[in-house]
Short mmCIF file of C-alpha atoms in Angstrom, two decimals:
data_model
loop_
_atom_site.label_atom_id
_atom_site.label_comp_id
_atom_site.label_asym_id
_atom_site.label_seq_id
_atom_site.Cartn_x
_atom_site.Cartn_y
_atom_site.Cartn_z
CA MET A 1 -8.41 20.34 -12.11
CA VAL A 2 -9.75 17.89 -10.25
CA PRO A 3 -13.01 18.51 -8.66
CA ASP A 4 -12.83 15.68 -6.17
CA LEU A 5 -10.06 17.43 -4.40
CA GLY A 6 -11.33 20.82 -4.86
CA LEU A 7 -7.62 21.91 -5.82
CA GLY A 8 -5.35 20.71 -8.75
CA PRO A 9 -3.15 18.02 -7.60
CA GLU A 10 -0.18 19.92 -8.10
CA ILE A 11 -1.52 22.63 -5.40
CA TRP A 12 -2.89 20.23 -2.85
CA LEU A 13 0.64 18.40 -2.97
CA LEU A 14 2.34 21.83 -2.34
CA LEU A 15 0.07 22.76 0.46
CA THR A 16 0.47 19.77 2.39
CA LEU A 17 4.35 19.86 1.82
CA LEU A 18 4.54 23.21 2.79
CA LEU A 19 2.33 22.81 6.12
CA SER A 20 4.75 19.36 6.81
CA VAL A 21 7.69 21.41 6.59
CA CYS A 22 6.85 24.16 8.49
CA ILE A 23 5.78 21.90 11.48
CA PHE A 24 8.03 19.22 11.59
CA VAL A 25 11.27 20.02 9.72
CA SER A 26 14.14 20.86 12.01
CA PHE A 27 15.61 23.89 10.79
CA ARG A 28 18.68 23.68 13.43
CA ARG A 29 19.60 20.20 12.08
CA PRO A 30 18.90 20.36 8.13
CA TRP A 31 20.57 17.00 7.52
CA SER A 32 19.10 15.08 10.37
CA LEU A 33 17.23 11.71 9.58
CA ARG A 34 13.84 13.00 10.21
CA ASN A 35 13.94 15.74 7.72
CA LEU A 36 15.05 13.42 4.96
CA ASP A 37 12.35 10.65 6.06
CA LEU A 38 9.78 13.54 6.10
CA LEU A 39 10.74 14.68 2.01
CA LEU A 40 10.94 10.93 1.36
CA LEU A 41 7.16 10.63 2.63
CA PHE A 42 6.17 12.45 -0.39
CA VAL A 43 7.98 10.75 -2.91
CA LEU A 44 5.09 8.23 -3.57
CA ALA A 45 3.00 11.23 -4.40
CA PRO A 46 3.52 12.00 -8.15
CA GLY A 47 2.36 8.48 -8.88
CA LEU A 48 -0.59 8.39 -6.74
CA MET A 49 -1.73 11.85 -7.90
CA ALA A 50 -1.35 10.74 -11.48
CA LEU A 51 -3.87 8.18 -10.77
CA VAL A 52 -6.52 10.83 -8.59
CA GLY A 53 -9.89 11.15 -10.67
CA ASP A 54 -8.12 10.03 -13.87
CA GLY A 55 -9.19 6.54 -15.19
CA GLU A 56 -7.01 6.82 -18.33
CA SER A 57 -3.84 6.65 -16.05
CA ASP A 58 -4.80 2.91 -15.06
CA ARG A 59 -3.98 1.92 -18.71
CA THR A 60 -0.62 3.43 -18.41
CA LEU A 61 2.30 1.86 -16.48
CA VAL A 62 4.15 4.82 -15.44
CA PRO A 63 2.56 5.95 -12.36
CA PHE A 64 2.75 2.70 -11.18
CA LEU A 65 6.30 2.21 -12.18
CA TRP A 66 6.75 5.59 -10.16
CA LEU A 67 4.79 4.07 -7.02
CA PHE A 68 6.84 1.04 -7.07
CA PHE A 69 10.18 2.60 -7.10
CA GLY A 70 8.77 5.12 -4.08
CA THR A 71 7.90 1.74 -2.02
CA GLY A 72 11.44 0.38 -2.82
CA LEU A 73 13.17 3.34 -1.19
CA TRP A 74 10.81 3.10 1.73
CA LEU A 75 11.62 -0.56 1.87
CA LEU A 76 15.25 0.05 1.79
CA ARG A 77 14.76 2.74 4.38
CA CYS A 78 12.96 -0.07 6.99
CA LEU A 79 15.68 -2.24 6.66
CA LEU A 80 18.21 0.47 7.10
CA ASP A 81 16.59 1.26 10.20
CA LEU A 82 17.45 -1.68 12.10
CA GLY A 83 20.93 -0.01 12.19
CA LEU A 84 20.30 3.19 13.39
CA ALA A 85 20.30 2.85 17.36
CA ARG A 86 20.80 6.55 18.02
CA ARG A 87 17.65 8.48 18.23
CA PRO A 88 18.12 12.14 19.28
CA MET A 89 15.10 13.91 20.42
CA LEU A 90 13.76 16.53 17.86
CA GLU A 91 10.70 18.24 18.78
CA PRO A 92 8.69 19.69 16.02
CA ASN A 93 8.11 23.29 15.63
CA LEU A 94 4.23 23.34 16.92
CA ASN A 95 4.23 22.67 20.67
CA ALA A 96 1.63 19.95 22.15
CA PRO A 97 -1.33 22.31 22.64
CA GLY A 98 -0.97 23.31 18.93
CA LEU A 99 -0.46 19.82 17.87
CA THR A 100 -3.46 18.66 19.74
CA CYS A 101 -5.83 21.50 18.29
CA LEU A 102 -4.57 20.60 14.95
CA SER A 103 -5.25 17.12 15.32
CA VAL A 104 -8.63 17.43 16.76
CA GLY A 105 -9.63 19.91 14.12
CA MET A 106 -8.23 17.62 11.12
CA ILE A 107 -9.56 14.53 12.55
CA VAL A 108 -12.93 16.17 12.47
CA LEU A 109 -13.31 17.45 8.94
CA LEU A 110 -11.85 13.99 7.93
CA VAL A 111 -14.49 11.74 9.51
CA ALA A 112 -17.38 14.24 8.31
CA GLU A 113 -15.90 13.98 4.67
CA THR A 114 -15.72 10.53 4.93
CA ILE A 115 -19.41 10.23 5.91
CA SER A 116 -20.64 13.08 3.41
CA LEU A 117 -18.64 12.64 0.37
CA PRO A 118 -20.79 11.65 -2.53
CA ILE A 119 -20.10 7.92 -3.71
CA ARG A 120 -18.68 8.49 -7.02
CA GLU A 121 -16.39 11.31 -5.88
CA GLY A 122 -15.10 8.72 -3.44
CA THR A 123 -14.27 5.90 -5.60
CA ALA A 124 -12.77 8.28 -8.38
CA ARG A 125 -10.78 9.89 -5.78
CA ASN A 126 -9.18 6.74 -4.48
CA PRO A 127 -6.86 4.82 -6.99
CA ALA A 128 -6.74 1.81 -4.66
CA ALA A 129 -10.57 1.59 -4.80
CA SER A 130 -11.45 -1.84 -5.93
CA ASP A 131 -12.57 -2.38 -9.51
CA ASP A 132 -15.49 -4.30 -8.63
CA GLY A 133 -16.83 -1.38 -6.12
CA LYS A 134 -16.72 1.15 -9.42
CA VAL A 135 -19.15 -0.98 -11.38
CA GLU A 136 -21.64 -1.62 -8.87
CA PRO A 137 -24.91 0.45 -8.29
CA HIS A 138 -23.84 3.60 -6.66
CA GLY A 139 -26.90 3.86 -4.13
CA ALA A 140 -29.25 6.79 -4.33
CA VAL A 141 -27.23 8.44 -7.57
CA GLY A 142 -28.75 5.49 -9.81
CA ALA A 143 -26.76 2.72 -11.37
CA VAL A 144 -25.09 3.02 -14.58
CA SER A 145 -23.87 -0.23 -16.60
CA ARG A 146 -21.43 -0.47 -19.62
CA VAL A 147 -23.17 -2.44 -22.66
CA GLN A 148 -20.45 -4.19 -24.56
CA GLY A 149 -21.39 -4.71 -28.28
CA ASP A 150 -21.64 -2.47 -31.30
CA HIS A 151 -21.68 0.58 -28.88
CA ASP A 152 -18.91 0.20 -26.46
CA ASP A 153 -18.73 2.03 -23.71
CA ALA A 154 -22.00 3.25 -24.23
CA ALA A 155 -23.43 4.23 -20.45
CA LEU A 156 -27.03 3.37 -20.22
CA PRO A 157 -29.30 4.16 -17.35
CA VAL A 158 -30.54 0.52 -15.71
CA PRO A 159 -33.64 0.34 -13.79
CA THR A 160 -32.68 -0.90 -9.96
CA GLU A 161 -34.97 -2.09 -7.37
CA PRO A 162 -35.36 0.23 -4.44
CA GLY A 163 -34.77 -2.45 -1.98
CA VAL A 164 -31.38 -2.96 -3.82
CA VAL A 165 -30.52 0.74 -3.79
CA ARG A 166 -31.28 0.74 -0.07
CA TRP A 167 -29.76 -2.27 0.50
CA ARG A 168 -26.28 -1.24 -1.31
CA SER A 169 -26.37 2.32 0.27
CA THR A 170 -26.81 0.70 3.60
CA GLN A 171 -23.88 -1.29 3.07
CA ILE A 172 -21.60 1.99 1.91
CA LEU A 173 -23.02 3.92 4.93
CA VAL A 174 -21.47 0.94 7.24
CA SER A 175 -18.27 1.26 5.29
CA ARG A 176 -17.78 4.90 5.57
CA VAL A 177 -18.44 4.69 9.33
CA LEU A 178 -15.88 2.03 9.85
CA ALA A 179 -13.41 4.02 7.77
CA GLY A 180 -14.12 6.98 10.10
CA LEU A 181 -13.79 4.87 13.22
CA SER A 182 -10.73 3.54 12.02
CA HIS A 183 -8.93 6.95 11.27
CA ILE A 184 -9.88 7.67 14.88
CA GLY A 185 -8.24 4.59 15.95
CA VAL A 186 -5.27 4.83 14.22
CA VAL A 187 -5.05 8.39 15.50
CA LEU A 188 -5.60 7.45 19.25
CA GLY A 189 -3.22 4.50 18.59
CA LEU A 190 -0.40 6.51 17.81
CA TRP A 191 -0.76 9.09 20.64
CA MET A 192 -0.94 6.05 23.11
CA LEU A 193 2.06 4.65 21.69
CA GLY A 194 4.01 7.94 22.00
CA ARG A 195 2.76 8.19 25.60
CA THR A 196 3.20 4.59 27.10
CA HIS A 197 5.69 3.01 24.99
CA PHE A 198 7.92 5.93 23.74
CA GLY A 199 7.73 7.92 26.96
CA GLN A 200 7.35 11.11 24.71
CA PRO A 201 3.67 12.13 24.24
CA ILE A 202 5.06 14.82 21.60
CA ALA A 203 6.28 11.83 19.55
CA GLY A 204 2.76 10.52 19.36
CA LEU A 205 0.98 13.62 18.92
CA SER A 206 3.45 14.31 16.06
CA ALA A 207 2.86 11.06 14.13
CA ALA A 208 -0.60 11.67 14.69
CA ALA A 209 -0.68 15.31 13.32
CA LEU A 210 1.43 14.23 10.28
CA TYR A 211 -0.87 11.23 9.26
CA LEU A 212 -3.72 13.45 9.29
CA VAL A 213 -1.70 16.35 7.42
CA MET A 214 -0.48 14.20 4.64
CA PRO A 215 -2.12 13.83 1.07
CA TYR A 216 -2.64 10.16 1.25
CA THR A 217 -4.91 10.26 3.93
CA ARG A 218 -7.48 12.70 2.09
CA ILE A 219 -6.85 10.80 -1.35
CA GLU A 220 -7.75 7.55 0.17
CA VAL A 221 -10.17 8.57 2.88
CA VAL A 222 -12.97 6.25 2.33
CA ASP A 223 -10.82 3.12 1.83
CA SER A 224 -11.91 1.32 4.80
CA GLY A 225 -10.23 -1.99 3.40
CA GLN A 226 -6.74 -0.14 4.18
CA VAL A 227 -7.50 2.10 7.12
CA PHE A 228 -9.29 -0.65 9.27
CA PRO A 229 -6.35 -3.04 9.16
CA ALA A 230 -3.82 -0.27 9.91
CA ALA A 231 -5.83 0.76 12.87
CA LEU A 232 -5.77 -3.00 14.15
CA ILE A 233 -2.02 -3.24 13.69
CA VAL A 234 -1.58 -0.03 15.52
CA ALA A 235 -3.52 -1.05 18.35
CA ALA A 236 -1.55 -4.56 18.38
CA LEU A 237 1.55 -2.51 18.94
CA VAL A 238 -0.11 -0.66 21.66
CA TRP A 239 -1.15 -3.92 23.40
CA TYR A 240 2.17 -5.86 22.02
CA GLU A 241 2.87 -7.12 25.77
CA MET A 242 -0.34 -8.91 25.62
CA PRO A 243 0.40 -11.82 23.10
CA ALA A 244 -3.20 -13.15 22.88
CA ARG A 245 -4.79 -9.71 21.87
CA ALA A 246 -1.90 -8.63 19.96
CA GLY A 247 -2.51 -12.23 17.99
CA ALA A 248 -5.95 -11.65 17.36
CA LEU A 249 -5.78 -8.29 16.11
CA ILE A 250 -2.95 -9.15 13.78
CA GLY A 251 -4.99 -12.26 12.62
CA LEU A 252 -7.93 -9.92 11.93
CA ALA A 253 -6.06 -7.71 9.80
CA ALA A 254 -4.51 -10.41 7.81
CA GLY A 255 -8.10 -11.89 7.20
CA TRP A 256 -9.48 -8.30 6.12
CA MET A 257 -6.45 -7.51 3.99
CA PRO A 258 -4.13 -10.19 2.57
CA ALA A 259 -1.22 -8.10 2.12
CA SER A 260 -1.18 -8.48 6.24
CA VAL A 261 -0.26 -12.41 6.06
CA GLY A 262 3.24 -11.84 6.14
CA LEU A 263 2.89 -10.08 9.82
CA ILE A 264 1.90 -13.17 11.55
CA PRO A 265 5.54 -15.28 11.12
CA LEU A 266 7.21 -11.94 11.58
CA TRP A 267 5.38 -11.10 15.22
CA LEU A 268 5.64 -14.87 16.02
CA GLY A 269 9.34 -14.60 15.59
CA PHE A 270 9.07 -11.71 17.93
CA TYR A 271 7.78 -13.49 20.99
CA ARG A 272 9.41 -16.48 22.98
CA GLY A 273 8.21 -19.44 24.72
CA ARG A 274 4.37 -19.66 25.84
CA HIS A 275 3.91 -16.10 24.51
CA ALA A 276 4.92 -17.11 21.02
CA ALA A 277 2.30 -20.27 21.42
CA ARG A 278 -0.62 -17.84 22.68
CA PHE A 279 0.00 -15.22 19.65
CA ALA A 280 0.21 -18.05 17.12
CA ALA A 281 -3.05 -19.68 18.59
CA SER A 282 -5.13 -16.45 18.84
CA SER A 283 -3.63 -15.18 15.33
CA LEU A 284 -3.87 -18.23 13.17
CA ALA A 285 -7.61 -18.94 15.00
CA VAL A 286 -8.68 -15.48 13.84
CA ALA A 287 -7.38 -15.54 10.39
CA ILE A 288 -8.32 -19.05 9.58
CA GLY A 289 -11.69 -17.93 10.92
CA CYS A 290 -12.35 -15.20 8.30
CA VAL A 291 -11.26 -17.26 5.76
CA LEU A 292 -13.73 -20.07 6.54
CA SER A 293 -16.42 -17.79 7.18
CA GLY A 294 -15.77 -15.85 3.93
CA ARG A 295 -16.24 -18.94 1.87
CA ASN A 296 -19.01 -20.92 3.96
CA VAL A 297 -21.11 -17.72 4.89
CA PRO A 298 -22.15 -15.80 1.80
CA VAL A 299 -23.93 -12.92 3.25
CA LEU A 300 -20.96 -12.38 5.59
CA SER A 301 -18.68 -12.44 2.66
CA ARG A 302 -20.52 -10.01 0.94
CA TRP A 303 -20.91 -7.66 3.50
CA ALA A 304 -16.91 -7.83 4.34
CA GLU A 305 -16.50 -6.85 0.49
CA ALA A 306 -19.14 -4.29 0.72
CA MET A 307 -17.10 -2.50 3.71
CA GLY A 308 -13.52 -2.92 1.88
CA ALA A 309 -12.55 -6.36 2.73
CA ARG A 310 -9.90 -7.73 0.24
CA GLY A 311 -10.28 -11.30 -1.07
CA LEU A 312 -7.43 -13.61 -2.09
CA ALA A 313 -8.65 -13.25 -5.64
CA GLN A 314 -7.73 -9.48 -5.62
CA ALA A 315 -4.59 -10.26 -3.94
CA GLY A 316 -3.59 -12.68 -6.99
CA LEU A 317 -3.31 -15.89 -4.52
CA VAL A 318 -6.11 -17.94 -6.09
CA PRO A 319 -4.29 -20.54 -8.48
CA GLY A 320 -4.73 -20.14 -12.30
CA GLN A 321 -6.10 -16.43 -11.96
CA GLU A 322 -5.61 -14.24 -14.67
CA THR A 323 -4.04 -10.55 -14.84
CA PRO A 324 -6.42 -7.75 -14.69
CA THR A 325 -6.73 -5.62 -18.00
CA SER A 326 -5.85 -2.11 -16.24
CA GLY A 327 -5.13 -0.71 -12.77
CA SER A 328 -2.10 -2.78 -11.83
CA LEU A 329 1.66 -3.24 -13.00
CA TRP A 330 0.86 -6.58 -13.76
CA SER A 331 -1.82 -5.85 -16.34
CA GLY A 332 -1.49 -8.06 -19.40
CA LEU A 333 1.62 -9.90 -18.25
CA ASP A 334 2.02 -13.61 -17.78
CA PRO A 335 1.11 -14.44 -14.22
CA ALA A 336 4.37 -16.62 -14.27
CA TYR A 337 6.19 -13.20 -13.83
CA ARG A 338 4.90 -12.58 -10.20
CA LEU A 339 6.60 -16.04 -8.96
CA PRO A 340 9.86 -14.82 -8.66
CA VAL A 341 8.30 -11.81 -6.70
CA LEU A 342 6.86 -14.00 -4.61
CA VAL A 343 9.33 -16.11 -3.78
CA ALA A 344 11.29 -13.10 -2.95
CA TYR A 345 8.62 -11.93 -0.72
CA LEU A 346 8.51 -15.01 1.24
CA SER A 347 12.42 -15.22 1.60
CA LEU A 348 12.03 -11.78 2.99
CA VAL A 349 9.28 -12.94 5.68
CA ILE A 350 11.37 -15.83 6.52
CA VAL A 351 14.62 -13.69 7.12
CA VAL A 352 13.11 -11.17 9.23
CA SER A 353 11.08 -13.45 11.24
CA ILE A 354 14.17 -15.29 12.54
CA TRP A 355 16.66 -12.18 12.35
CA PRO A 356 17.40 -10.05 14.30
CA LEU A 357 17.14 -13.14 16.83
CA ARG A 358 15.38 -10.85 19.73
CA LYS A 359 13.89 -7.82 18.48
CA ASN A 360 12.76 -4.78 20.20
CA LEU A 361 9.56 -2.77 19.70
CA GLY A 362 11.62 -0.47 17.39
CA GLU A 363 12.84 -3.18 14.94
CA LEU A 364 9.23 -4.80 15.25
CA ILE A 365 7.87 -1.50 13.98
CA ALA A 366 10.49 -0.98 11.12
CA LEU A 367 10.22 -4.77 9.89
CA SER A 368 6.44 -4.90 9.97
CA ALA A 369 6.42 -1.64 7.57
CA ALA A 370 9.12 -3.40 5.54
CA VAL A 371 6.69 -6.60 5.10
CA LEU A 372 3.75 -4.62 4.00
CA LEU A 373 5.94 -2.67 1.70
CA ALA A 374 7.19 -5.70 0.04
CA SER A 375 3.73 -7.14 0.09
CA GLN A 376 3.07 -3.90 -2.87
CA PHE A 377 5.04 -5.57 -5.21
CA TRP A 378 3.24 -9.07 -5.73
CA TYR A 379 -0.17 -7.76 -4.89
CA LEU A 380 -2.03 -8.14 -8.09
CA GLU A 381 -4.77 -5.62 -8.05
CA LYS A 382 -3.79 -2.17 -7.31
CA GLY A 383 -0.43 -2.94 -5.81
CA GLY A 384 1.39 0.06 -4.83
CA THR A 385 -1.59 2.29 -4.19
CA MET A 386 -2.34 1.08 -0.93
CA VAL A 387 -0.32 3.88 0.97
CA LEU A 388 -2.45 4.16 4.26
CA LEU A 389 -1.88 0.52 5.05
CA TYR A 390 1.76 0.90 6.31
CA GLN A 391 1.85 4.83 6.54
CA PRO A 392 1.17 4.73 10.29
CA LEU A 393 4.28 2.40 10.71
CA LEU A 394 6.47 4.82 8.65
CA LEU A 395 5.45 7.60 11.03
CA LEU A 396 6.22 5.64 13.93
CA MET A 397 9.49 4.83 12.51
CA MET A 398 10.20 8.43 12.06
CA PHE A 399 9.08 9.82 15.45
CA ARG A 400 10.29 6.85 17.53
CA PRO A 401 13.07 7.35 20.27
CA ASN A 402 15.53 4.31 21.11
CA LEU A 403 13.52 1.48 21.86
CA ALA A 404 16.13 -1.25 22.66
CA ALA A 405 14.57 -1.72 26.12
CA ARG A 406 11.27 -2.30 24.80
CA ARG A 407 11.33 -6.05 24.07
CA ALA A 408 8.78 -8.92 24.16
CA PRO A 409 7.44 -9.98 27.55
CA ARG A 410 9.70 -12.71 29.17
CA ALA A 411 8.68 -16.37 29.33
CA GLU A 412 7.08 -17.19 32.64
CA ARG A 413 9.38 -18.64 34.88
CA THR A 414 9.46 -22.29 35.38
CA SER A 415 8.06 -23.91 38.92
CA GLU A 416 11.89 -24.40 39.79
CA ALA A 417 12.87 -20.90 38.86
CA ALA A 418 10.07 -19.24 40.88
CA ALA A 419 10.62 -21.79 44.12
CA PRO A 420 11.93 -20.07 47.08
CA PRO A 421 15.90 -20.32 47.56
CA LEU A 422 15.17 -22.60 50.72
CA LEU A 423 13.48 -25.17 48.46
CA ARG A 424 15.92 -25.24 45.89
CA THR A 425 18.32 -28.10 45.49
#
């Protein structure tokens, strides 16, 4: 029994699977691609459920191996999506007003739980929570530290200053508010993409409703470190026709979560001419600004970490860093074993940045999801557990129509091309 979820993990998984099947499975076309994608979404659930509320599971490799297996399947699915041009329209079994009612009700419950969930339950529920966040003072609940010595693992209460407790409580409250707003941003972004760029509002509503129903969303509901960059990436897709704005959003996502750094060269390969220069300037300026601010402004760095931002050390990108003792597939392994994985990841980023040569919006969505999925293999701490980071992109890939006509905005015409016909030589 897992009190953090209110139900046993198996029962909770079956309930969400049943609801998803009833609403989104096309029973008239049982072998459709969307039905297969829906079932494939739940392939990560057994590994993630095994880590929910069970600290002993962090010391075993079986859940992480399962997560890496599911991540690899989805990575392959994203790459295969590049060759799937035909996209038949498959409406859900619930109409638009029903999906809207379900989405509004779920987002209200989700945001309310995000803010009201006790601190200890929020960290115990989320397998992707930072190890540093689990040992810090827990606000009004009281601080408990582990004393290493003759009595290992003996929990002793440690008095804390009231000011420190209030400061930590304020940081956690701000983090929870950021997570709630990010969930709302993801839902609104999915709906706007379906309405504006897909030309099918029902597709955006379906992606938003499924995002709220999926078990991963509730398991990692308070993880602003994942949800915030996910909302930024979805917003960048909404404004992909504005390279400077999209670049700033992608740069902020990369500065907040190092796993998103690979999106910068991918999106740079999506644009052409002056638009590519604008995207590069805004994305690199924001990303580098985040790194410099984190190193030179300690107060800002502490606040960012308290609100869920991940650092380069957690990603394993600091030279000479040792592997963690638990909570990762790389636990106890020599760091040299990660080098081939990093090289393979960089090779993938380079290839997808230049191929296809002219990407459309559908290919950009699939490749962005592939880059984020591939980052889970080399991410040092909690690699494979950060499902919310790429889950909105997978849902967009599932429900999108044919987007071959949706490409990067064309570069401005030269003065000669823009001149009136009578003035041309």
